[in-house]
PDB file of C-alpha atoms in Angstrom:
ATOM      1  CA  MET D   1    -157.859 124.209 -53.800  1.00 58.00           C
ATOM      2  CA  ARG D   2    -156.021 123.545 -57.072  1.00 64.00           C
ATOM      3  CA  ASP D   3    -152.919 121.541 -57.919  1.00 56.00           C
ATOM      4  CA  VAL D   4    -151.119 124.769 -58.807  1.00 59.00           C
ATOM      5  CA  ASP D   5    -151.640 126.015 -55.239  1.00 55.00           C
ATOM      6  CA  LEU D   6    -149.699 123.080 -53.788  1.00 64.00           C
ATOM      7  CA  GLU D   7    -145.987 122.319 -53.779  1.00 69.00           C
ATOM      8  CA  ARG D   8    -145.183 120.256 -56.848  1.00 84.00           C
ATOM      9  CA  ALA D   9    -142.146 118.313 -58.039  1.00 89.00           C
ATOM     10  CA  ARG D  10    -139.991 119.463 -60.952  1.00 95.00           C
ATOM     11  CA  GLY D  11    -137.549 116.601 -61.272  1.00 97.00           C
ATOM     12  CA  ALA D  12    -135.060 115.763 -63.985  1.00 98.00           C
ATOM     13  CA  GLY D  13    -132.366 113.223 -64.745  1.00 98.00           C
ATOM     14  CA  ARG D  14    -129.941 113.048 -67.672  1.00 98.00           C
ATOM     15  CA  VAL D  15    -127.186 110.516 -68.249  1.00 98.00           C
ATOM     16  CA  VAL D  16    -124.805 110.055 -71.173  1.00 98.00           C
ATOM     17  CA  LEU D  17    -122.956 106.756 -71.520  1.00 98.00           C
ATOM     18  CA  THR D  18    -120.206 105.801 -73.943  1.00 97.00           C
ATOM     19  CA  GLY D  19    -118.663 102.463 -74.727  1.00 96.00           C
ATOM     20  CA  ILE D  20    -115.625 100.901 -76.356  1.00 94.00           C
ATOM     21  CA  GLY D  21    -115.588  97.148 -76.760  1.00 88.00           C
ATOM     22  CA  GLU D  22    -117.036  95.542 -73.629  1.00 86.00           C
ATOM     23  CA  ARG D  23    -116.498  98.599 -71.429  1.00 92.00           C
ATOM     24  CA  THR D  24    -119.308 101.104 -70.866  1.00 95.00           C
ATOM     25  CA  ARG D  25    -118.732 104.189 -68.757  1.00 95.00           C
ATOM     26  CA  VAL D  26    -120.803 107.117 -67.547  1.00 97.00           C
ATOM     27  CA  ALA D  27    -119.684 110.283 -69.346  1.00 97.00           C
ATOM     28  CA  GLU D  28    -122.196 112.810 -67.973  1.00 98.00           C
ATOM     29  CA  VAL D  29    -124.813 112.932 -65.216  1.00 98.00           C
ATOM     30  CA  HIS D  30    -127.339 115.569 -64.252  1.00 98.00           C
ATOM     31  CA  GLN D  31    -130.064 115.094 -61.665  1.00 97.00           C
ATOM     32  CA  ARG D  32    -132.581 117.362 -59.977  1.00 97.00           C
ATOM     33  CA  PHE D  33    -134.656 116.398 -56.958  1.00 96.00           C
ATOM     34  CA  PRO D  34    -136.756 114.319 -56.598  1.00 97.00           C
ATOM     35  CA  ILE D  35    -135.023 112.337 -59.362  1.00 97.00           C
ATOM     36  CA  ALA D  36    -131.778 110.537 -58.514  1.00 98.00           C
ATOM     37  CA  LEU D  37    -129.738 108.291 -60.801  1.00 98.00           C
ATOM     38  CA  MET D  38    -127.954 105.271 -59.327  1.00 97.00           C
ATOM     39  CA  PHE D  39    -125.333 103.057 -60.959  1.00 96.00           C
ATOM     40  CA  PRO D  40    -125.152  99.748 -59.072  1.00 93.00           C
ATOM     41  CA  GLU D  41    -122.174  97.530 -59.742  1.00 85.00           C
ATOM     42  CA  VAL D  42    -123.361  94.188 -61.069  1.00 73.00           C
ATOM     43  CA  ALA D  43    -120.841  91.370 -60.733  1.00 64.00           C
ATOM     44  CA  GLY D  44    -120.283  89.690 -64.071  1.00 66.00           C
ATOM     45  CA  GLY D  45    -122.708  92.022 -65.806  1.00 70.00           C
ATOM     46  CA  SER D  46    -122.277  92.628 -69.522  1.00 75.00           C
ATOM     47  CA  ALA D  47    -124.001  96.030 -69.454  1.00 92.00           C
ATOM     48  CA  LYS D  48    -124.031  99.202 -67.405  1.00 95.00           C
ATOM     49  CA  GLU D  49    -127.129  99.456 -65.229  1.00 95.00           C
ATOM     50  CA  VAL D  50    -128.875 102.744 -64.492  1.00 97.00           C
ATOM     51  CA  VAL D  51    -131.584 102.887 -61.812  1.00 98.00           C
ATOM     52  CA  ILE D  52    -133.945 105.868 -61.627  1.00 98.00           C
ATOM     53  CA  VAL D  53    -135.153 106.770 -58.145  1.00 97.00           C
ATOM     54  CA  ASN D  54    -138.116 109.074 -57.517  1.00 96.00           C
ATOM     55  CA  ALA D  55    -137.474 110.216 -53.949  1.00 95.00           C
ATOM     56  CA  SER D  56    -140.927 111.805 -53.650  1.00 91.00           C
ATOM     57  CA  GLY D  57    -142.541 108.358 -53.446  1.00 87.00           C
ATOM     58  CA  GLY D  58    -145.044 108.958 -56.235  1.00 93.00           C
ATOM     59  CA  ILE D  59    -146.403 111.445 -58.757  1.00 96.00           C
ATOM     60  CA  ALA D  60    -149.261 113.875 -58.187  1.00 94.00           C
ATOM     61  CA  GLY D  61    -151.179 116.334 -60.353  1.00 94.00           C
ATOM     62  CA  GLY D  62    -148.987 119.196 -61.565  1.00 94.00           C
ATOM     63  CA  ASP D  63    -145.695 117.311 -61.150  1.00 96.00           C
ATOM     64  CA  ARG D  64    -143.209 117.319 -64.035  1.00 97.00           C
ATOM     65  CA  LEU D  65    -140.454 114.733 -64.518  1.00 97.00           C
ATOM     66  CA  ASP D  66    -137.967 114.734 -67.410  1.00 98.00           C
ATOM     67  CA  ILE D  67    -135.663 111.787 -68.076  1.00 98.00           C
ATOM     68  CA  GLU D  68    -133.011 111.648 -70.796  1.00 98.00           C
ATOM     69  CA  VAL D  69    -130.670 108.752 -71.625  1.00 98.00           C
ATOM     70  CA  VAL D  70    -128.020 108.950 -74.349  1.00 98.00           C
ATOM     71  CA  ALA D  71    -126.006 105.852 -75.352  1.00 98.00           C
ATOM     72  CA  ARG D  72    -123.015 106.382 -77.652  1.00 98.00           C
ATOM     73  CA  GLY D  73    -120.323 104.320 -79.321  1.00 97.00           C
ATOM     74  CA  GLU D  74    -120.533 100.659 -78.310  1.00 97.00           C
ATOM     75  CA  ALA D  75    -122.268 101.288 -74.999  1.00 97.00           C
ATOM     76  CA  ALA D  76    -124.467  98.543 -73.542  1.00 97.00           C
ATOM     77  CA  VAL D  77    -126.997 100.016 -71.103  1.00 97.00           C
ATOM     78  CA  VAL D  78    -130.068  98.841 -69.202  1.00 97.00           C
ATOM     79  CA  VAL D  79    -132.255 101.455 -67.506  1.00 98.00           C
ATOM     80  CA  THR D  80    -134.990 100.697 -64.994  1.00 98.00           C
ATOM     81  CA  ASN D  81    -136.481 102.253 -61.879  1.00 97.00           C
ATOM     82  CA  GLN D  82    -136.242 101.349 -58.217  1.00 95.00           C
ATOM     83  CA  ALA D  83    -139.905 100.383 -57.858  1.00 94.00           C
ATOM     84  CA  ALA D  84    -143.282 100.713 -59.508  1.00 95.00           C
ATOM     85  CA  GLU D  85    -144.223 104.334 -60.191  1.00 96.00           C
ATOM     86  CA  LYS D  86    -147.531 105.472 -58.681  1.00 96.00           C
ATOM     87  CA  ILE D  87    -149.776 108.166 -60.159  1.00 97.00           C
ATOM     88  CA  TYR D  88    -152.023 109.583 -57.432  1.00 95.00           C
ATOM     89  CA  ARG D  89    -155.361 111.385 -57.598  1.00 93.00           C
ATOM     90  CA  ALA D  90    -155.121 114.875 -59.085  1.00 93.00           C
ATOM     91  CA  LEU D  91    -157.265 117.901 -58.342  1.00 90.00           C
ATOM     92  CA  ASP D  92    -157.310 119.586 -61.746  1.00 88.00           C
ATOM     93  CA  ARG D  93    -153.937 119.282 -63.501  1.00 93.00           C
ATOM     94  CA  PRO D  94    -152.127 116.305 -65.028  1.00 95.00           C
ATOM     95  CA  ALA D  95    -148.700 115.143 -64.038  1.00 96.00           C
ATOM     96  CA  ARG D  96    -146.294 115.168 -66.978  1.00 97.00           C
ATOM     97  CA  ILE D  97    -143.527 112.660 -67.666  1.00 97.00           C
ATOM     98  CA  VAL D  98    -141.240 113.086 -70.659  1.00 98.00           C
ATOM     99  CA  THR D  99    -138.674 110.406 -71.525  1.00 98.00           C
ATOM    100  CA  ARG D 100    -136.060 110.973 -74.231  1.00 98.00           C
ATOM    101  CA  LEU D 101    -133.850 108.104 -75.383  1.00 98.00           C
ATOM    102  CA  THR D 102    -131.050 108.501 -77.922  1.00 98.00           C
ATOM    103  CA  VAL D 103    -129.139 105.452 -79.177  1.00 98.00           C
ATOM    104  CA  CYS D 104    -126.168 106.327 -81.387  1.00 98.00           C
ATOM    105  CA  GLU D 105    -123.688 104.409 -83.556  1.00 97.00           C
ATOM    106  CA  THR D 106    -123.779 100.728 -82.492  1.00 97.00           C
ATOM    107  CA  ALA D 107    -124.911 101.266 -78.914  1.00 98.00           C
ATOM    108  CA  ARG D 108    -127.450  98.927 -77.303  1.00 98.00           C
ATOM    109  CA  LEU D 109    -130.063 100.231 -74.887  1.00 98.00           C
ATOM    110  CA  ALA D 110    -132.755  98.488 -72.872  1.00 98.00           C
ATOM    111  CA  TRP D 111    -135.386 100.829 -71.380  1.00 98.00           C
ATOM    112  CA  LEU D 112    -137.234  98.546 -68.973  1.00 98.00           C
ATOM    113  CA  PRO D 113    -139.026 100.439 -66.195  1.00 98.00           C
ATOM    114  CA  GLN D 114    -141.286  98.676 -63.735  1.00 97.00           C
ATOM    115  CA  GLU D 115    -145.022  99.238 -63.911  1.00 96.00           C
ATOM    116  CA  THR D 116    -146.801 102.566 -63.654  1.00 97.00           C
ATOM    117  CA  ILE D 117    -149.806 102.206 -61.327  1.00 97.00           C
ATOM    118  CA  VAL D 118    -152.654 104.629 -62.008  1.00 97.00           C
ATOM    119  CA  PHE D 119    -155.072 105.339 -59.156  1.00 96.00           C
ATOM    120  CA  ASN D 120    -158.659 106.502 -59.496  1.00 96.00           C
ATOM    121  CA  ASN D 121    -158.987 110.140 -60.602  1.00 96.00           C
ATOM    122  CA  ALA D 122    -155.293 110.342 -61.469  1.00 96.00           C
ATOM    123  CA  ARG D 123    -154.274 112.595 -64.354  1.00 97.00           C
ATOM    124  CA  ILE D 124    -151.125 111.742 -66.325  1.00 97.00           C
ATOM    125  CA  VAL D 125    -149.620 112.815 -69.635  1.00 98.00           C
ATOM    126  CA  ARG D 126    -146.602 110.711 -70.596  1.00 98.00           C
ATOM    127  CA  GLN D 127    -144.508 111.039 -73.746  1.00 98.00           C
ATOM    128  CA  THR D 128    -141.681 108.731 -74.830  1.00 98.00           C
ATOM    129  CA  GLU D 129    -139.376 110.146 -77.529  1.00 98.00           C
ATOM    130  CA  ILE D 130    -136.748 107.846 -79.048  1.00 98.00           C
ATOM    131  CA  ASP D 131    -134.034 108.718 -81.578  1.00 98.00           C
ATOM    132  CA  LEU D 132    -132.211 105.784 -83.174  1.00 98.00           C
ATOM    133  CA  HIS D 133    -129.223 105.446 -85.471  1.00 97.00           C
ATOM    134  CA  SER D 134    -129.334 102.687 -88.070  1.00 95.00           C
ATOM    135  CA  GLY D 135    -126.677 100.500 -86.424  1.00 96.00           C
ATOM    136  CA  ALA D 136    -128.118 100.718 -82.908  1.00 98.00           C
ATOM    137  CA  GLU D 137    -130.215  98.159 -81.011  1.00 98.00           C
ATOM    138  CA  LEU D 138    -133.062  98.904 -78.615  1.00 98.00           C
ATOM    139  CA  ILE D 139    -135.731  97.341 -76.434  1.00 98.00           C
ATOM    140  CA  ALA D 140    -138.155  99.816 -74.857  1.00 98.00           C
ATOM    141  CA  LEU D 141    -141.116  99.022 -72.609  1.00 98.00           C
ATOM    142  CA  GLU D 142    -143.868 101.059 -70.993  1.00 98.00           C
ATOM    143  CA  TRP D 143    -146.780  99.511 -69.104  1.00 97.00           C
ATOM    144  CA  LEU D 144    -149.782 100.708 -67.130  1.00 97.00           C
ATOM    145  CA  VAL D 145    -151.754  99.097 -64.322  1.00 97.00           C
ATOM    146  CA  LEU D 146    -155.215 100.564 -63.705  1.00 95.00           C
ATOM    147  CA  GLY D 147    -155.569 100.008 -59.971  1.00 92.00           C
ATOM    148  CA  ARG D 148    -154.259  97.144 -57.841  1.00 88.00           C
ATOM    149  CA  THR D 149    -156.559  94.152 -58.084  1.00 82.00           C
ATOM    150  CA  ALA D 150    -155.246  92.580 -54.863  1.00 80.00           C
ATOM    151  CA  ARG D 151    -156.414  95.660 -52.948  1.00 85.00           C
ATOM    152  CA  GLY D 152    -159.763  95.872 -54.664  1.00 84.00           C
ATOM    153  CA  GLU D 153    -158.907  99.100 -56.470  1.00 86.00           C
ATOM    154  CA  ASP D 154    -160.683 100.137 -59.642  1.00 88.00           C
ATOM    155  CA  VAL D 155    -160.164 103.144 -61.890  1.00 91.00           C
ATOM    156  CA  VAL D 156    -163.432 104.635 -63.108  1.00 92.00           C
ATOM    157  CA  ALA D 157    -162.378 108.233 -63.747  1.00 95.00           C
ATOM    158  CA  GLY D 158    -159.321 110.273 -64.549  1.00 96.00           C
ATOM    159  CA  HIS D 159    -157.176 111.164 -67.538  1.00 96.00           C
ATOM    160  CA  VAL D 160    -154.386 109.120 -69.136  1.00 97.00           C
ATOM    161  CA  ALA D 161    -152.516 110.203 -72.263  1.00 97.00           C
ATOM    162  CA  ASP D 162    -149.581 107.975 -73.229  1.00 97.00           C
ATOM    163  CA  GLY D 163    -147.679 108.674 -76.455  1.00 98.00           C
ATOM    164  CA  TRP D 164    -144.668 107.335 -78.352  1.00 98.00           C
ATOM    165  CA  ARG D 165    -142.573 108.916 -81.105  1.00 98.00           C
ATOM    166  CA  ILE D 166    -139.676 106.927 -82.576  1.00 98.00           C
ATOM    167  CA  ARG D 167    -137.273 108.267 -85.202  1.00 98.00           C
ATOM    168  CA  ARG D 168    -134.511 106.534 -87.126  1.00 97.00           C
ATOM    169  CA  ASP D 169    -131.762 108.771 -88.481  1.00 97.00           C
ATOM    170  CA  GLY D 170    -134.036 111.751 -87.889  1.00 96.00           C
ATOM    171  CA  ARG D 171    -137.063 110.320 -89.715  1.00 97.00           C
ATOM    172  CA  LEU D 172    -140.261 109.441 -87.859  1.00 97.00           C
ATOM    173  CA  ILE D 173    -140.890 105.699 -88.218  1.00 97.00           C
ATOM    174  CA  TRP D 174    -143.564 105.068 -85.589  1.00 97.00           C
ATOM    175  CA  ALA D 175    -146.057 107.068 -83.565  1.00 97.00           C
ATOM    176  CA  ASP D 176    -148.598 105.717 -81.116  1.00 97.00           C
ATOM    177  CA  GLY D 177    -150.995 107.152 -78.571  1.00 96.00           C
ATOM    178  CA  LEU D 178    -153.431 106.050 -75.876  1.00 95.00           C
ATOM    179  CA  ARG D 179    -155.950 108.496 -74.429  1.00 95.00           C
ATOM    180  CA  LEU D 180    -158.394 107.664 -71.660  1.00 95.00           C
ATOM    181  CA  THR D 181    -160.781 110.313 -70.327  1.00 94.00           C
ATOM    182  CA  ASN D 182    -163.689 110.293 -67.889  1.00 92.00           C
ATOM    183  CA  GLU D 183    -166.044 109.490 -70.762  1.00 91.00           C
ATOM    184  CA  VAL D 184    -163.869 106.603 -71.956  1.00 92.00           C
ATOM    185  CA  PHE D 185    -163.440 104.974 -68.533  1.00 90.00           C
ATOM    186  CA  GLY D 186    -167.170 104.291 -68.459  1.00 87.00           C
ATOM    187  CA  GLN D 187    -166.858 102.218 -71.643  1.00 91.00           C
ATOM    188  CA  LEU D 188    -163.452 100.674 -70.957  1.00 90.00           C
ATOM    189  CA  ARG D 189    -164.721  97.195 -70.048  1.00 89.00           C
ATOM    190  CA  ARG D 190    -166.286  96.671 -73.465  1.00 91.00           C
ATOM    191  CA  ALA D 191    -164.699  93.883 -75.488  1.00 87.00           C
ATOM    192  CA  ALA D 192    -163.622  96.301 -78.204  1.00 85.00           C
ATOM    193  CA  LEU D 193    -161.562  98.241 -75.639  1.00 87.00           C
ATOM    194  CA  LEU D 194    -159.771  96.681 -72.640  1.00 89.00           C
ATOM    195  CA  GLY D 195    -162.458  94.197 -71.659  1.00 90.00           C
ATOM    196  CA  GLU D 196    -161.263  92.313 -68.576  1.00 92.00           C
ATOM    197  CA  TRP D 197    -157.672  93.548 -68.846  1.00 93.00           C
ATOM    198  CA  LYS D 198    -156.515  95.988 -66.137  1.00 95.00           C
ATOM    199  CA  ALA D 199    -152.816  95.930 -67.008  1.00 96.00           C
ATOM    200  CA  ALA D 200    -151.416  96.560 -70.478  1.00 96.00           C
ATOM    201  CA  GLY D 201    -148.131  97.510 -72.056  1.00 97.00           C
ATOM    202  CA  THR D 202    -146.173  98.072 -75.226  1.00 98.00           C
ATOM    203  CA  LEU D 203    -142.688  96.779 -75.975  1.00 98.00           C
ATOM    204  CA  VAL D 204    -140.729  97.766 -79.072  1.00 98.00           C
ATOM    205  CA  TYR D 205    -137.568  96.234 -80.536  1.00 98.00           C
ATOM    206  CA  PHE D 206    -135.211  97.820 -83.052  1.00 98.00           C
ATOM    207  CA  GLY D 207    -132.264  95.888 -84.394  1.00 97.00           C
ATOM    208  CA  PRO D 208    -131.126  93.286 -86.937  1.00 96.00           C
ATOM    209  CA  CYS D 209    -132.875  90.114 -88.120  1.00 96.00           C
ATOM    210  CA  LEU D 210    -136.405  91.375 -87.512  1.00 97.00           C
ATOM    211  CA  ASP D 211    -138.170  88.458 -89.215  1.00 97.00           C
ATOM    212  CA  ALA D 212    -136.329  85.825 -87.156  1.00 97.00           C
ATOM    213  CA  ARG D 213    -136.853  87.760 -83.954  1.00 97.00           C
ATOM    214  CA  LEU D 214    -140.532  88.268 -84.672  1.00 98.00           C
ATOM    215  CA  SER D 215    -140.900  84.493 -85.014  1.00 98.00           C
ATOM    216  CA  CYS D 216    -139.099  84.047 -81.693  1.00 97.00           C
ATOM    217  CA  LEU D 217    -141.376  86.527 -79.926  1.00 98.00           C
ATOM    218  CA  ARG D 218    -144.509  84.921 -81.333  1.00 98.00           C
ATOM    219  CA  GLU D 219    -143.335  81.520 -80.117  1.00 97.00           C
ATOM    220  CA  ILE D 220    -142.683  82.935 -76.646  1.00 97.00           C
ATOM    221  CA  ALA D 221    -146.128  84.568 -76.645  1.00 97.00           C
ATOM    222  CA  LEU D 222    -147.809  81.163 -76.909  1.00 95.00           C
ATOM    223  CA  SER D 223    -146.320  80.116 -73.550  1.00 93.00           C
ATOM    224  CA  LEU D 224    -147.366  83.193 -71.565  1.00 95.00           C
ATOM    225  CA  ASP D 225    -150.189  83.352 -69.028  1.00 91.00           C
ATOM    226  CA  CYS D 226    -151.279  86.705 -70.448  1.00 95.00           C
ATOM    227  CA  GLN D 227    -152.329  88.085 -73.802  1.00 95.00           C
ATOM    228  CA  CYS D 228    -149.439  88.873 -76.137  1.00 97.00           C
ATOM    229  CA  ALA D 229    -149.187  89.672 -79.829  1.00 97.00           C
ATOM    230  CA  ALA D 230    -146.291  90.911 -81.967  1.00 98.00           C
ATOM    231  CA  THR D 231    -145.925  92.391 -85.433  1.00 98.00           C
ATOM    232  CA  ILE D 232    -143.469  94.355 -87.562  1.00 98.00           C
ATOM    233  CA  VAL D 233    -144.258  98.001 -88.228  1.00 96.00           C
ATOM    234  CA  GLY D 234    -141.729  99.451 -90.631  1.00 87.00           C
ATOM    235  CA  ALA D 235    -138.311  98.987 -89.009  1.00 94.00           C
ATOM    236  CA  LEU D 236    -139.684  97.978 -85.595  1.00 97.00           C
ATOM    237  CA  ILE D 237    -141.167  94.987 -83.856  1.00 98.00           C
ATOM    238  CA  VAL D 238    -144.127  96.125 -81.759  1.00 98.00           C
ATOM    239  CA  VAL D 239    -145.381  93.831 -78.980  1.00 98.00           C
ATOM    240  CA  ARG D 240    -148.639  94.375 -77.077  1.00 97.00           C
ATOM    241  CA  VAL D 241    -149.213  92.634 -73.747  1.00 98.00           C
ATOM    242  CA  ALA D 242    -152.224  92.593 -71.432  1.00 97.00           C
ATOM    243  CA  ALA D 243    -153.407  90.772 -68.309  1.00 97.00           C
ATOM    244  CA  THR D 244    -156.177  90.903 -65.726  1.00 95.00           C
ATOM    245  CA  ASP D 245    -153.837  92.372 -63.100  1.00 95.00           C
ATOM    246  CA  GLY D 246    -150.342  93.782 -62.732  1.00 95.00           C
ATOM    247  CA  ALA D 247    -148.834  90.694 -61.093  1.00 94.00           C
ATOM    248  CA  LYS D 248    -149.828  88.429 -63.988  1.00 96.00           C
ATOM    249  CA  LEU D 249    -148.493  90.910 -66.511  1.00 97.00           C
ATOM    250  CA  LYS D 250    -145.187  91.188 -64.675  1.00 96.00           C
ATOM    251  CA  ARG D 251    -144.797  87.408 -64.652  1.00 96.00           C
ATOM    252  CA  GLY D 252    -145.483  87.329 -68.375  1.00 97.00           C
ATOM    253  CA  LEU D 253    -143.027  90.128 -69.088  1.00 98.00           C
ATOM    254  CA  ARG D 254    -140.323  88.412 -67.036  1.00 97.00           C
ATOM    255  CA  ILE D 255    -140.663  85.237 -69.099  1.00 97.00           C
ATOM    256  CA  LEU D 256    -140.729  87.213 -72.330  1.00 97.00           C
ATOM    257  CA  LEU D 257    -137.605  89.207 -71.448  1.00 97.00           C
ATOM    258  CA  GLU D 258    -135.723  86.170 -70.136  1.00 96.00           C
ATOM    259  CA  GLN D 259    -136.337  84.136 -73.274  1.00 97.00           C
ATOM    260  CA  PHE D 260    -135.977  86.973 -75.768  1.00 97.00           C
ATOM    261  CA  GLY D 261    -132.819  88.134 -73.980  1.00 95.00           C
ATOM    262  CA  ARG D 262    -131.255  84.712 -74.585  1.00 94.00           C
ATOM    263  CA  GLU D 263    -132.133  85.051 -78.274  1.00 94.00           C
ATOM    264  CA  LEU D 264    -130.337  88.419 -78.422  1.00 94.00           C
ATOM    265  CA  GLY D 265    -127.220  87.188 -76.618  1.00 90.00           C
ATOM    266  CA  ALA D 266    -124.984  88.884 -74.059  1.00 82.00           C
ATOM    267  CA  GLY D 267    -125.759  92.513 -73.396  1.00 86.00           C
ATOM    268  CA  PRO D 268    -128.403  94.670 -71.748  1.00 95.00           C
ATOM    269  CA  PHE D 269    -131.439  92.675 -72.861  1.00 95.00           C
ATOM    270  CA  GLY D 270    -133.103  90.563 -70.203  1.00 93.00           C
ATOM    271  CA  VAL D 271    -134.855  91.079 -66.870  1.00 95.00           C
ATOM    272  CA  PRO D 272    -133.299  93.956 -64.884  1.00 93.00           C
ATOM    273  CA  ARG D 273    -132.027  92.879 -61.482  1.00 90.00           C
ATOM    274  CA  MET D 274    -134.078  95.610 -59.798  1.00 91.00           C
ATOM    275  CA  TRP D 275    -137.263  93.775 -60.825  1.00 93.00           C
ATOM    276  CA  SER D 276    -136.359  91.125 -58.220  1.00 86.00           C
ATOM    277  CA  CYS D 277    -135.420  93.472 -55.359  1.00 70.00           C
TER     278      CYS D 277
END
């Protein structure tokens, strides 16, 4: 039996949002099962919220999901998902997730999905492509949890490839990649690699006043009950976070987003409401 012999998901979601002043509206929506896009009304919210739902309940080998978000004009948008995404054991083929974010003019976008949980022998290839215009503002987060500590799960084999490509005005300004294979998982607990950390993520910020905001993030990092470090790479702030389990990392990320969101002011930056549902 191979993954190709089984029924597999081919889901997609695309949303275009535009904004004038404090009003953001949905201009275009496309969705293909098992992906659905929801737009909950948030009382007193200063941004439009988009919630991605994977109706299949998880991702298996051979699945393909494509997500695209475009923010134009003065749109203020926060995008998250309904719950943690789960990557299940594969037979022989990886699941593929491609995320494309485009932030135009002076739009502000927060891409803040909940955790991606990787089970033993899962196979996943994920690519995040971001196109920015010089006047835009962005926070983008992706984070992985290698098994659920509370359930005694451990990941000792599989394949994880997680890549980023970020462009500003069409020019590549940052590229990053993580690749874990069966051979690597056997060495993963070495201090030079993940050591004791089973949950790790990357957060990037693009916007004005980078030096001041880097100082703010580094001050927040000192108060977190997880490992956190931040630096400037070209036109971006890059933040790495890690913890011994997913719950600790989520608590740390909540504090980081709450405090950094206050620094950035009203808008889409902060903890998405779906994180508390």
